[in-house]
C-alpha positions as a printed NumPy array, in Angstrom:
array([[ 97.804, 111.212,  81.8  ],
       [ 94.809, 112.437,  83.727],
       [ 95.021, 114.277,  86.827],
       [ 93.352, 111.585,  89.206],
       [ 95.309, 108.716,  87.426],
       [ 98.689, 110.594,  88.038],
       [ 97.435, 111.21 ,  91.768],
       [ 96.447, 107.676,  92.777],
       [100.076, 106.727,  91.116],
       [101.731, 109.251,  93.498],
       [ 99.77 , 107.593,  96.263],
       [100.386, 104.249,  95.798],
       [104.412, 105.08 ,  94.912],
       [104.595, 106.751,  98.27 ],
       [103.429, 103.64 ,  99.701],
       [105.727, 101.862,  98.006],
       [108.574, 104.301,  99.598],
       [106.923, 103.82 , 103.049],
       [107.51 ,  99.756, 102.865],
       [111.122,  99.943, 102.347],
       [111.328, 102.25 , 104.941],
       [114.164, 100.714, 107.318],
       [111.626,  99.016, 110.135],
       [112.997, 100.516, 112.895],
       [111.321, 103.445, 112.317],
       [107.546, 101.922, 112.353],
       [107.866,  99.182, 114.082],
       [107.796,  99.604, 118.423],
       [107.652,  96.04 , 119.129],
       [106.838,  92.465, 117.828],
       [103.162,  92.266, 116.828],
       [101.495,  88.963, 116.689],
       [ 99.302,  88.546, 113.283],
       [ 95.895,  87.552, 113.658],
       [ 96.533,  84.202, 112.1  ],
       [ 98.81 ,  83.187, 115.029],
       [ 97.255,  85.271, 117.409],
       [ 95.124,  82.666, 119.963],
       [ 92.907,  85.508, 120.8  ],
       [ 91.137,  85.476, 117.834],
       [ 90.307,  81.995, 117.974],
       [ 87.153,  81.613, 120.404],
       [ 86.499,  79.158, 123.246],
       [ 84.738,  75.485, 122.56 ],
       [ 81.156,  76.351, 122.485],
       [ 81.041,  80.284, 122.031],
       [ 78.222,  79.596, 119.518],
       [ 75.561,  78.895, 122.438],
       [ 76.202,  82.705, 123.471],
       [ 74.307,  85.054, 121.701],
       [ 74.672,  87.341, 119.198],
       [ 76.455,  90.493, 119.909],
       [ 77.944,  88.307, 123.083],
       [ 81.553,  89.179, 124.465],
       [ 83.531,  86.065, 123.928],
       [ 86.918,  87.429, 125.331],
       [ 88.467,  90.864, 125.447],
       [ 91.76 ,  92.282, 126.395],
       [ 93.37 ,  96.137, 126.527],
       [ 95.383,  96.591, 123.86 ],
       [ 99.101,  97.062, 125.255],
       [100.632,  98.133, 122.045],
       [100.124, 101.789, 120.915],
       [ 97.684, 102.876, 118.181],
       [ 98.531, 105.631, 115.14 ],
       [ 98.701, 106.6  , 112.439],
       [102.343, 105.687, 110.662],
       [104.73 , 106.282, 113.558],
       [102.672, 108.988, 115.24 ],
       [101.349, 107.53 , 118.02 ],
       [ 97.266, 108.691, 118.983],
       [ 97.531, 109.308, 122.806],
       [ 94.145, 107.885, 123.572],
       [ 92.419, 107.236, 126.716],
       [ 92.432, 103.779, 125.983],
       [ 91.663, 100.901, 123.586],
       [ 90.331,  97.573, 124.107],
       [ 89.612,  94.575, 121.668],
       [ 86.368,  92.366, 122.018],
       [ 85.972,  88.826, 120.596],
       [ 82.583,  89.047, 119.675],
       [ 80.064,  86.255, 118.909],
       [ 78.706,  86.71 , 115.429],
       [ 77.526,  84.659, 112.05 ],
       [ 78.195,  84.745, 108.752],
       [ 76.553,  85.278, 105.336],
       [ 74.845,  81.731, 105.41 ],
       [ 73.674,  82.355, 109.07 ],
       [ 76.922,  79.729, 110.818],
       [ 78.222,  80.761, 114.39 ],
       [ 81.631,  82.658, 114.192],
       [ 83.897,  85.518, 116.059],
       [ 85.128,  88.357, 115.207],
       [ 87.553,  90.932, 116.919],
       [ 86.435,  94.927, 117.043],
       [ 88.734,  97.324, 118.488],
       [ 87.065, 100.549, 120.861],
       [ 89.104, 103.171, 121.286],
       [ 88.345, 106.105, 124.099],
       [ 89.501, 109.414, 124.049],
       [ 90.374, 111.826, 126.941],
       [ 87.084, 113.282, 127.957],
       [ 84.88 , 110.53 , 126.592],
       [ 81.118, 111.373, 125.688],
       [ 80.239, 108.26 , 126.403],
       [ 76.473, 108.145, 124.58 ],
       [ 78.303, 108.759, 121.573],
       [ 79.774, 105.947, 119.085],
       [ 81.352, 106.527, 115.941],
       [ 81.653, 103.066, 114.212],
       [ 83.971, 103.067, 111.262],
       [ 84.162, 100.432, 108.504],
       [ 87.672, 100.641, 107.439],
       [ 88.503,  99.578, 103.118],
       [ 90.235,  96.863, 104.313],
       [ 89.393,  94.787, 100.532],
       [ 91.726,  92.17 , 100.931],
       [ 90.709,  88.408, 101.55 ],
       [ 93.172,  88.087, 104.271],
       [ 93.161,  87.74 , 107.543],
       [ 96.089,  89.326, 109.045],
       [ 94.806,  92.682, 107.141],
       [ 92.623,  92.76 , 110.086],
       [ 92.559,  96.501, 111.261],
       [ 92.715,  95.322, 114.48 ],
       [ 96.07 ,  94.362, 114.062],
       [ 97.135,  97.001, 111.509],
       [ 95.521,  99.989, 113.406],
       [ 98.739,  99.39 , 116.017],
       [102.098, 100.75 , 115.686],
       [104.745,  98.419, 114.73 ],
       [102.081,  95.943, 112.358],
       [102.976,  95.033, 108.906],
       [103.317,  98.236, 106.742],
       [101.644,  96.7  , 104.127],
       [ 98.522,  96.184, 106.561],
       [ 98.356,  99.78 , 107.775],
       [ 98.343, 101.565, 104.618],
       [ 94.649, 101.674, 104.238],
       [ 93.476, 100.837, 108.478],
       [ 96.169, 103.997, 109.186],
       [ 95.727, 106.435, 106.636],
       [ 92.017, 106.078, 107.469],
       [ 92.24 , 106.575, 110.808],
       [ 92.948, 110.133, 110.229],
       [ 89.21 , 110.463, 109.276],
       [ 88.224, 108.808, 112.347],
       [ 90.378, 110.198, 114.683],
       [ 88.459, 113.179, 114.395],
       [ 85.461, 111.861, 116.05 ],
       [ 87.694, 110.67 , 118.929],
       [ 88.442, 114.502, 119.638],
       [ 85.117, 115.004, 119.468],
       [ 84.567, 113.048, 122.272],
       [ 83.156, 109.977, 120.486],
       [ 83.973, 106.46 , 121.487],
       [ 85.354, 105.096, 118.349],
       [ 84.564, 101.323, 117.096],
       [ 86.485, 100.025, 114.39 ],
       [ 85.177,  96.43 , 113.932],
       [ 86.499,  93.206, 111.541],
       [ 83.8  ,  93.046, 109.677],
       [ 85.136,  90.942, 106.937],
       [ 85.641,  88.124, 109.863],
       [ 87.753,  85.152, 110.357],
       [ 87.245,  83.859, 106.715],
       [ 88.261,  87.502, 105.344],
       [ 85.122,  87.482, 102.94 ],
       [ 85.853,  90.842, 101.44 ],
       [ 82.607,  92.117,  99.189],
       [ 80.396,  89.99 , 101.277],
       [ 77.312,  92.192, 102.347],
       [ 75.259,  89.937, 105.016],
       [ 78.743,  88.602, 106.777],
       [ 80.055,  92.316, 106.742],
       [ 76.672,  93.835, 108.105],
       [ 76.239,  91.471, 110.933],
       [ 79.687,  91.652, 111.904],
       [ 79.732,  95.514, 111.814],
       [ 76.002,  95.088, 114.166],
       [ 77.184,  93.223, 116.574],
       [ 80.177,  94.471, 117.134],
       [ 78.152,  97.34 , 118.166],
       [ 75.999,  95.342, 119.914],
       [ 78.692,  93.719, 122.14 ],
       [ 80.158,  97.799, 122.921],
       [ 76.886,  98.884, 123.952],
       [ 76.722,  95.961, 126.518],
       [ 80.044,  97.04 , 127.533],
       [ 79.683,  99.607, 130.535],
       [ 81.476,  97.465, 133.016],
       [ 84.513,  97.494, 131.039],
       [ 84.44 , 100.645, 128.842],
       [ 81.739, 102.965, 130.668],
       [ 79.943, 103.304, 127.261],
       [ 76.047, 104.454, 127.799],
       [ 73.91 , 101.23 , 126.544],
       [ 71.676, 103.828, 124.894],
       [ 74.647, 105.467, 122.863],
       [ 73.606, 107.532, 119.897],
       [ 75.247, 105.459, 116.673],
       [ 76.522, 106.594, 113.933],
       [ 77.873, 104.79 , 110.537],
       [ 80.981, 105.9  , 108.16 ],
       [ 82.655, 104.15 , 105.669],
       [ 84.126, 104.801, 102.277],
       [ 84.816, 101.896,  99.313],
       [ 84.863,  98.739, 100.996],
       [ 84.106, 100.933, 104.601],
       [ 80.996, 101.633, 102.533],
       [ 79.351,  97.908, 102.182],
       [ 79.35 ,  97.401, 105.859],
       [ 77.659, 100.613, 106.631],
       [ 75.315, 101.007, 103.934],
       [ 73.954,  97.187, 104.288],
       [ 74.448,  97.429, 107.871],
       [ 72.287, 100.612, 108.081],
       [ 69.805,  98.675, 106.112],
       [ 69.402,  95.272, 107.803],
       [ 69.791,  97.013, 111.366],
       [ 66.146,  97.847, 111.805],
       [ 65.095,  94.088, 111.678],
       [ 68.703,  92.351, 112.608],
       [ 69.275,  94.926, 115.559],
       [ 66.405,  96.731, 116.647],
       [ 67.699,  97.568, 119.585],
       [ 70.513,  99.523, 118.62 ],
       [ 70.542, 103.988, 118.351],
       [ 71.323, 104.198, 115.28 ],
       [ 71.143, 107.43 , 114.127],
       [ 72.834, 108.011, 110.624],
       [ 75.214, 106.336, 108.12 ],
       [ 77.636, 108.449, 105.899],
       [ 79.005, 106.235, 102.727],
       [ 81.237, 107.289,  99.98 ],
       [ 82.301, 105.379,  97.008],
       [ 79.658, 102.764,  97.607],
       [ 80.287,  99.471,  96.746],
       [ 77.292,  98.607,  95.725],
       [ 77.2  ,  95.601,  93.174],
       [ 80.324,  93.092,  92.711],
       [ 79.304,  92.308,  89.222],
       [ 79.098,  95.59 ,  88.364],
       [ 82.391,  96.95 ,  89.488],
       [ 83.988,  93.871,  87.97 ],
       [ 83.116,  94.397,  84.393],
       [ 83.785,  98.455,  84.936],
       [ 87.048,  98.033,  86.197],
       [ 88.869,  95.145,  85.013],
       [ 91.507,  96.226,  82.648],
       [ 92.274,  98.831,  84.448],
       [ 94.677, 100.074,  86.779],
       [ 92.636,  98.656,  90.166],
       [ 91.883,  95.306,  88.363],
       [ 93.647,  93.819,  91.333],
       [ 90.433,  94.598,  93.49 ],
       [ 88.006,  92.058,  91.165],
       [ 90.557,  89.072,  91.941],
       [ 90.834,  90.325,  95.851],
       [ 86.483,  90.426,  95.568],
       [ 86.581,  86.573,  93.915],
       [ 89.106,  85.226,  96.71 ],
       [ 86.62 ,  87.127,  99.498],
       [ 83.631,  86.077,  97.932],
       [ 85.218,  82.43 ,  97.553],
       [ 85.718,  82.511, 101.283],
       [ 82.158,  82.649, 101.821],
       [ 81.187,  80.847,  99.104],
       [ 82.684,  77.606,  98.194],
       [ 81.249,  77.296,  95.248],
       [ 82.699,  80.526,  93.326],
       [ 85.943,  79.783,  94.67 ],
       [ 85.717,  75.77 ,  93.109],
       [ 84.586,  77.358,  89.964],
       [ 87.281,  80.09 ,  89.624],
       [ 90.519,  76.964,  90.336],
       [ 88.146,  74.653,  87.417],
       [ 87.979,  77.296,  85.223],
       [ 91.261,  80.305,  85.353],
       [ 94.42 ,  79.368,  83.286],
       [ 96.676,  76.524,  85.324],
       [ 99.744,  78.809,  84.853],
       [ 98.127,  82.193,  86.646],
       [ 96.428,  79.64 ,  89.287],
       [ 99.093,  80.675,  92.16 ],
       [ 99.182,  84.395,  90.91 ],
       [ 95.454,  84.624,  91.077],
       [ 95.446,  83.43 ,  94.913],
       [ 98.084,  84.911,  96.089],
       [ 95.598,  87.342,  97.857],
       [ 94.896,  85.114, 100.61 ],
       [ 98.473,  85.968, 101.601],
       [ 98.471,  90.093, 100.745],
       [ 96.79 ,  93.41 , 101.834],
       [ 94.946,  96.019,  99.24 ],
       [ 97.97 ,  97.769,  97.609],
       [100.126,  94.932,  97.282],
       [ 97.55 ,  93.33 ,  95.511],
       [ 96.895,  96.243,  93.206],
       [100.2  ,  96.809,  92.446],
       [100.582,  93.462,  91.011],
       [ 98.076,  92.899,  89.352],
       [ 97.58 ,  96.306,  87.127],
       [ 95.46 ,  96.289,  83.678],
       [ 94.144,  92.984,  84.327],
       [ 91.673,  91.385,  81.406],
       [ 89.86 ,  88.458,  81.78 ],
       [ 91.165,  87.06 ,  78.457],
       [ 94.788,  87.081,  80.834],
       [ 93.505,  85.473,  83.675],
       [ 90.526,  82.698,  81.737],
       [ 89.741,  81.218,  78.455],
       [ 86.201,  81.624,  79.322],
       [ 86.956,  85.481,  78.958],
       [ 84.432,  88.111,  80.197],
       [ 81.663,  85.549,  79.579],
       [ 82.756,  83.844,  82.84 ],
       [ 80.81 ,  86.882,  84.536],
       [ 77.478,  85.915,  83.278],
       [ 78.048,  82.004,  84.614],
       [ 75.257,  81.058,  86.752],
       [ 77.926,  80.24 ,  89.907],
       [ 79.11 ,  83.943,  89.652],
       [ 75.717,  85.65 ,  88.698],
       [ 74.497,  83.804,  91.639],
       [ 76.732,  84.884,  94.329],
       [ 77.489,  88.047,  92.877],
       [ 73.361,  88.93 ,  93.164],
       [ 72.958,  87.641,  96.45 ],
       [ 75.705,  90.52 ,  97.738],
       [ 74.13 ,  93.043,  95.361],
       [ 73.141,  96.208,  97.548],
       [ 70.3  ,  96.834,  94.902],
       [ 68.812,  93.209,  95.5  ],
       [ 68.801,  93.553,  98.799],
       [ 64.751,  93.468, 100.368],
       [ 65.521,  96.548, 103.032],
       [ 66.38 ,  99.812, 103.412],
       [ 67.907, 102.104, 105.977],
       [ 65.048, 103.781, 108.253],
       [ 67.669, 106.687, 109.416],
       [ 69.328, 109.099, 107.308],
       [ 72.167, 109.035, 105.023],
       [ 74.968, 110.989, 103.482],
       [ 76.209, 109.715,  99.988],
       [ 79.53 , 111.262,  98.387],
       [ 80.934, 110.145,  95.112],
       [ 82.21 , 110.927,  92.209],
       [ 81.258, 110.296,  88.517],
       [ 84.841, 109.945,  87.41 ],
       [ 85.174, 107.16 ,  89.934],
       [ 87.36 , 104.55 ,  88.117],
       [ 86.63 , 101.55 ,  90.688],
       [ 82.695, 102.328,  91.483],
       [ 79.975, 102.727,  88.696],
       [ 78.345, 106.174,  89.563],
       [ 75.285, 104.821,  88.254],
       [ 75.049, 102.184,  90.937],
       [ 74.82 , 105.129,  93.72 ],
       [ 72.736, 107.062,  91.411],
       [ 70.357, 104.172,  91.382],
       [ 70.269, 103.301,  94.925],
       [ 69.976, 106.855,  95.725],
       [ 66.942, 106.534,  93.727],
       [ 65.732, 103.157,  95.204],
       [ 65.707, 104.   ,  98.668],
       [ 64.451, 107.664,  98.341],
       [ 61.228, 105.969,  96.973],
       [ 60.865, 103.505,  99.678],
       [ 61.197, 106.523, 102.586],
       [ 64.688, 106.741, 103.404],
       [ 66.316, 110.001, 103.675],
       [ 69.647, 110.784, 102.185],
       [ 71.361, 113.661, 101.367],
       [ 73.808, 113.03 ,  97.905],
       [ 76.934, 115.049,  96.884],
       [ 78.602, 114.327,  93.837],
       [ 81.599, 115.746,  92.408],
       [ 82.6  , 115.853,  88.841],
       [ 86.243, 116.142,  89.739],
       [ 87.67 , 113.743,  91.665],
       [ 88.187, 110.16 ,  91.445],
       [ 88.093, 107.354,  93.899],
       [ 90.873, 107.996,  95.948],
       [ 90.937, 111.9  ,  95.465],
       [ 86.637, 111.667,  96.807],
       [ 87.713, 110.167, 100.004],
       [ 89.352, 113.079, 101.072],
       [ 87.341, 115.62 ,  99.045],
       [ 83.916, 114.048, 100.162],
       [ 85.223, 113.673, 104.137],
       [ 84.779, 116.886, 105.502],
       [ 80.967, 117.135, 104.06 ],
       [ 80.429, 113.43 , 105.521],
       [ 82.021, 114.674, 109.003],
       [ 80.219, 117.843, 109.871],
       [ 77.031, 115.712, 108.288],
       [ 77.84 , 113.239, 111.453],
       [ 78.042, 116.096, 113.898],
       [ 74.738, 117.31 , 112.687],
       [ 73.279, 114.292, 113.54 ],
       [ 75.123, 114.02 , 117.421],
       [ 73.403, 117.375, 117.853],
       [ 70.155, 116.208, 116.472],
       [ 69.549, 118.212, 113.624],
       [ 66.787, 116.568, 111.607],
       [ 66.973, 115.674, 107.767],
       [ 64.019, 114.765, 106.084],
       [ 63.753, 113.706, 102.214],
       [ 66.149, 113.762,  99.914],
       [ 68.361, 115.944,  97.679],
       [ 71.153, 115.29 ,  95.176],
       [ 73.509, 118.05 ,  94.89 ],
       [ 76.083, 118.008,  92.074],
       [ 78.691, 120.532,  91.699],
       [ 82.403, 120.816,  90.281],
       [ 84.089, 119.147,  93.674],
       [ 82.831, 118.308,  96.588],
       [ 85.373, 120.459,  98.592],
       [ 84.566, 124.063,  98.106],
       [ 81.303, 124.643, 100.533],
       [ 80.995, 125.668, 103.843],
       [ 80.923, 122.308, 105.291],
       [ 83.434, 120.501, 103.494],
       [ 86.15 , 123.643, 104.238],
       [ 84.915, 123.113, 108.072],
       [ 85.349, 120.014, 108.548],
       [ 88.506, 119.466, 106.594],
       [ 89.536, 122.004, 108.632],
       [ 88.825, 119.898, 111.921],
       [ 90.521, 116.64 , 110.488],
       [ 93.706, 118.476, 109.28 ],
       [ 93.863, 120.101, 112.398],
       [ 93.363, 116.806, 114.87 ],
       [ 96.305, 115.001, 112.486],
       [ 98.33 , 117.84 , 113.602],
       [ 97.539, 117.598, 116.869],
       [ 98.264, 114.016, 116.799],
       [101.844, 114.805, 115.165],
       [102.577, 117.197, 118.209],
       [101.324, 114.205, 120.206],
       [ 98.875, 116.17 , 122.159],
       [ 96.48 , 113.757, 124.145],
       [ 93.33 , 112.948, 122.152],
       [ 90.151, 114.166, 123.401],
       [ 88.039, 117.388, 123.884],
       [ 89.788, 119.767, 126.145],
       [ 87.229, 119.907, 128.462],
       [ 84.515, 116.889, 130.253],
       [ 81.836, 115.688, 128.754],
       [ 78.075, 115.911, 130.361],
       [ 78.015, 112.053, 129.809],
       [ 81.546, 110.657, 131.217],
       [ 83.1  , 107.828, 132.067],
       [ 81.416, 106.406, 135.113],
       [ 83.464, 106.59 , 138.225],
       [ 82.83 , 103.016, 138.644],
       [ 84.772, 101.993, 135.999],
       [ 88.439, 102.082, 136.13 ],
       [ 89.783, 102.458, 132.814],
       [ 93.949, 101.813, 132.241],
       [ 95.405, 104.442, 129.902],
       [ 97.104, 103.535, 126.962],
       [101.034, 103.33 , 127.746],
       [ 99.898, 103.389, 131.554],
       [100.797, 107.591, 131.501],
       [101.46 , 109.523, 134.593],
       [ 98.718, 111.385, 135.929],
       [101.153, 114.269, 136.235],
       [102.328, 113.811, 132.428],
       [ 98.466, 113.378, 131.473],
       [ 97.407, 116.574, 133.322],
       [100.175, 118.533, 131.571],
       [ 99.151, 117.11 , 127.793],
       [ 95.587, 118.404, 128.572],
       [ 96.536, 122.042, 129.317],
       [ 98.672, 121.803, 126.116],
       [ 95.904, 120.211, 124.453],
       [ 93.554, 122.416, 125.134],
       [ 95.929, 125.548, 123.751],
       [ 96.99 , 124.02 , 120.773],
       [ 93.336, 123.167, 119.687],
       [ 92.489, 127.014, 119.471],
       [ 95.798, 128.076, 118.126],
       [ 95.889, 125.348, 115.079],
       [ 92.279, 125.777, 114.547],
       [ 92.733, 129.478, 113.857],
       [ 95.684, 128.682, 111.7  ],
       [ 93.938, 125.678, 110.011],
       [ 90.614, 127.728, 109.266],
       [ 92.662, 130.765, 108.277],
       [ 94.653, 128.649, 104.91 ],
       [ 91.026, 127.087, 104.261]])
């Protein structure tokens, strides 16, 4: 067996470990799911309001982590946003903003979290809090790690549902203007949050985190002008649907083509008609029983996958004029725009789920058309292995940008892995050391203010309404163990 395969089986049978973990130890109190949730339904007539428009909001009561560590933020809030989908039709969706201690408040990190599951309650929104479904917060959790480290960097972090109230997983337009105005709706948020409403912007995402970012980066420039954007970082890009379904199915992740058909079939109605005409009767309730799971469950039932198994149509169903159709329309390549601010790429061309030639030829596409990106690939790892690997590149690449260092043109590096270079042993370093940090449940933030803080003005609730006495102690400790576990943390690296 190869390395990476053996590696994403020791992921995915730790998650397995982590469900049948007794629930008293993850769960803090009785979550509502988004489905039965009345907050994520909007009020008669929200679609007059425009787009980017707070419908409702709320501060989130429950606490936020990562498994049953709890991030001692500042504070989080949820916003029912007014938005659209793919075909343009009025809808809301829910994006969570989180504040650290310290807040620099012209400074957003929004991050597109792999949720790749057409279904609902997968929402990170929900699944980003303590005491949510385990098999929601595998992915939304384990992420978080990556951008939790923005949040002690001072960054406001936005974590929106991009994939909406339909859950159309691999749909690029819905996902894009979801993921914009979200960001338009925190921006217009300084009564509530403090944020500046000329905050620097920046993207990150990685596999199904990457659609949102990468189209969103693109379409922003026409579809929201007004927003600072100032850089996108994207690994393991999806890039075309088609494309990743005939490279991966029979494989281990051929779970992820029937999540992308049930997402796509949410948007369209058409591919989802033609897949219940056209799969075997007797997998019919197998094949949807996404709309009811989250990622790994899915993946993990559905391993090795052929079409032959699933229709007598076989892989010719793929070239069908319903699924070419549909399929091209949320092809990244296809798409008549291109990102005006820079980007960071990191793959990986033993990526099992992703074709590296897609990213090589977007890479390609965009450079010609004037977009600059800087591309590392890795000959290494594999998908899951590269989000890791590729992180602590993509998140001193981010910081570069905050501090306005300029990139201009493009360059493809290739090397061995993607985590031996100055960069990616820095910034590693930084996100190993804020998970720690979290674990010792230090409060989350820098250790000193920012030159662009919270307004006075604003009164802001903290999460598990702390003392001030127990908040002022956490800082001093905060503060101490920052320099002490970065020294250790650097020294191992």
């Amino acid at each position: 067996m190869k390395l990476h395969s053996l590696i994403t089986l020791v992921f995915l049978s730790l998650w397995q470990v982590t469900i049948a973990a007794p629930v008293n130890l993850l769960t803090l109190g009785n979550l509502t799911k988004p489905s039965d949730d009345p907050f994520y339904t909007p009020k008669d007539g929200y679609e007059k309001l425009k787009l980017g428009e707070v419908i409702n909001y709320r501060k989130v009561t429950h606490k936020i982590g990562i498994v049953a560590f709890e991030e001692k933020v500042q504070a989080v809030y949820q916003f029912l946003v007014r938005s659209e989908d793919s075909h343009k039709q009025p809808n809301a969706i829910v994006t969570t903003v989180i504040i650290p201690h310290n807040a620099d408040t012209s400074k957003i990190l929004s991050y597109q979290v792999a949720v790749d599951a057409p279904n609902v309650d997968c929402a990170p929104s929900y699944a980003l809090q303590l005491g949510s479904d385990p098999g929601t917060w595998i992915t939304t959790q384990v992420e978080q790690l990556l951008s939790e480290a923005g949040l002690y960097e001072g960054w406001i972090v936005v974590i929106p549902d991009f994939l909406g109230p339909k859950a159309t997983f691999a749909a690029g337009y819905q996902a894009a203007y979801a993921t914009l105005n979200s960001l338009k709706a925190v921006v217009a948020s300084g009564d509530i949050t403090g944020v500046d409403p000329k905050a620097q912007i920046a993207l990150w995402g990685y596999s199904g985190g990457s659609q949102p970012s990468a189209w969103g980066a693109a379409l922003a420039p026409t579809y929201a002008p007004d927003l600072n954007i100032i850089g996108a970082a994207v690994g393991g890009i999806l890039i075309a649907p088609k494309h990743i379904a005939n490279y991966t199915v029979g494989g281990f992740f051929a779970g992820l083509i029937i999540n992308a058909i049930n997402g796509l079939g949410n948007e369209y109605p058409e591919l989802k008609k033609y897949a219940q005409d056209n799969i075997y009767p007797d997998v019919e309730t197998e094949f949807f029983a996404p709309a009811h799971e989250c990622l790994v469950e899915s993946i993990l039932r559905t391993p090795w996958t052929s079409w032959d198994q699933l229709t007598p149509l076989g892989v010719d169903i793929m070239d069908s004029p319903v699924v070419d159709n549909v399929t091209g329309i949320n092809n990244l390549l296809n798409l008549n725009a291109n990102p005006k601010v820079p980007l960071f790429f990191y793959n990986s061309k033993n990526d099992e789920i992703i074709p590296p030639t897609d990213a090589d030829e977007l890479y390609q596409k965009w450079c010609d058309l004037g977009t600059s990106i800087e591309y590392r690939q890795d000959s290494l790892s594999e998908h899951i292995t590269q989000a890791i690997v590729g992180s602590g590149d993509a998140f001193v690449w981010l910081k570069d940008r905050f501090n306005g260092v300029q990139q201009t043109g493009c360059k493809k590096i290739e090397s061995t892995t993607n985590l031996f270079n100055f960069n990616a042993v820095s910034g590693l370093s930084s996100i190993v050391t804020d998970a720690l940090e979290t674990i010792l449940e230090f409060q989350i933030g820098p250790s000193s203010p920012s030159q662009h803080p919270v307004p006075t003005n604003v009164t802001i609730t903290h999460v598990g309404n702390s003392s001030a006495s127990s908040t002022s102690s956490t800082s001093t400790s905060s503060s101490t163990s920052n320099s002490f576990l970065g020294s250790i943390i650097s020294a191992i690296f």
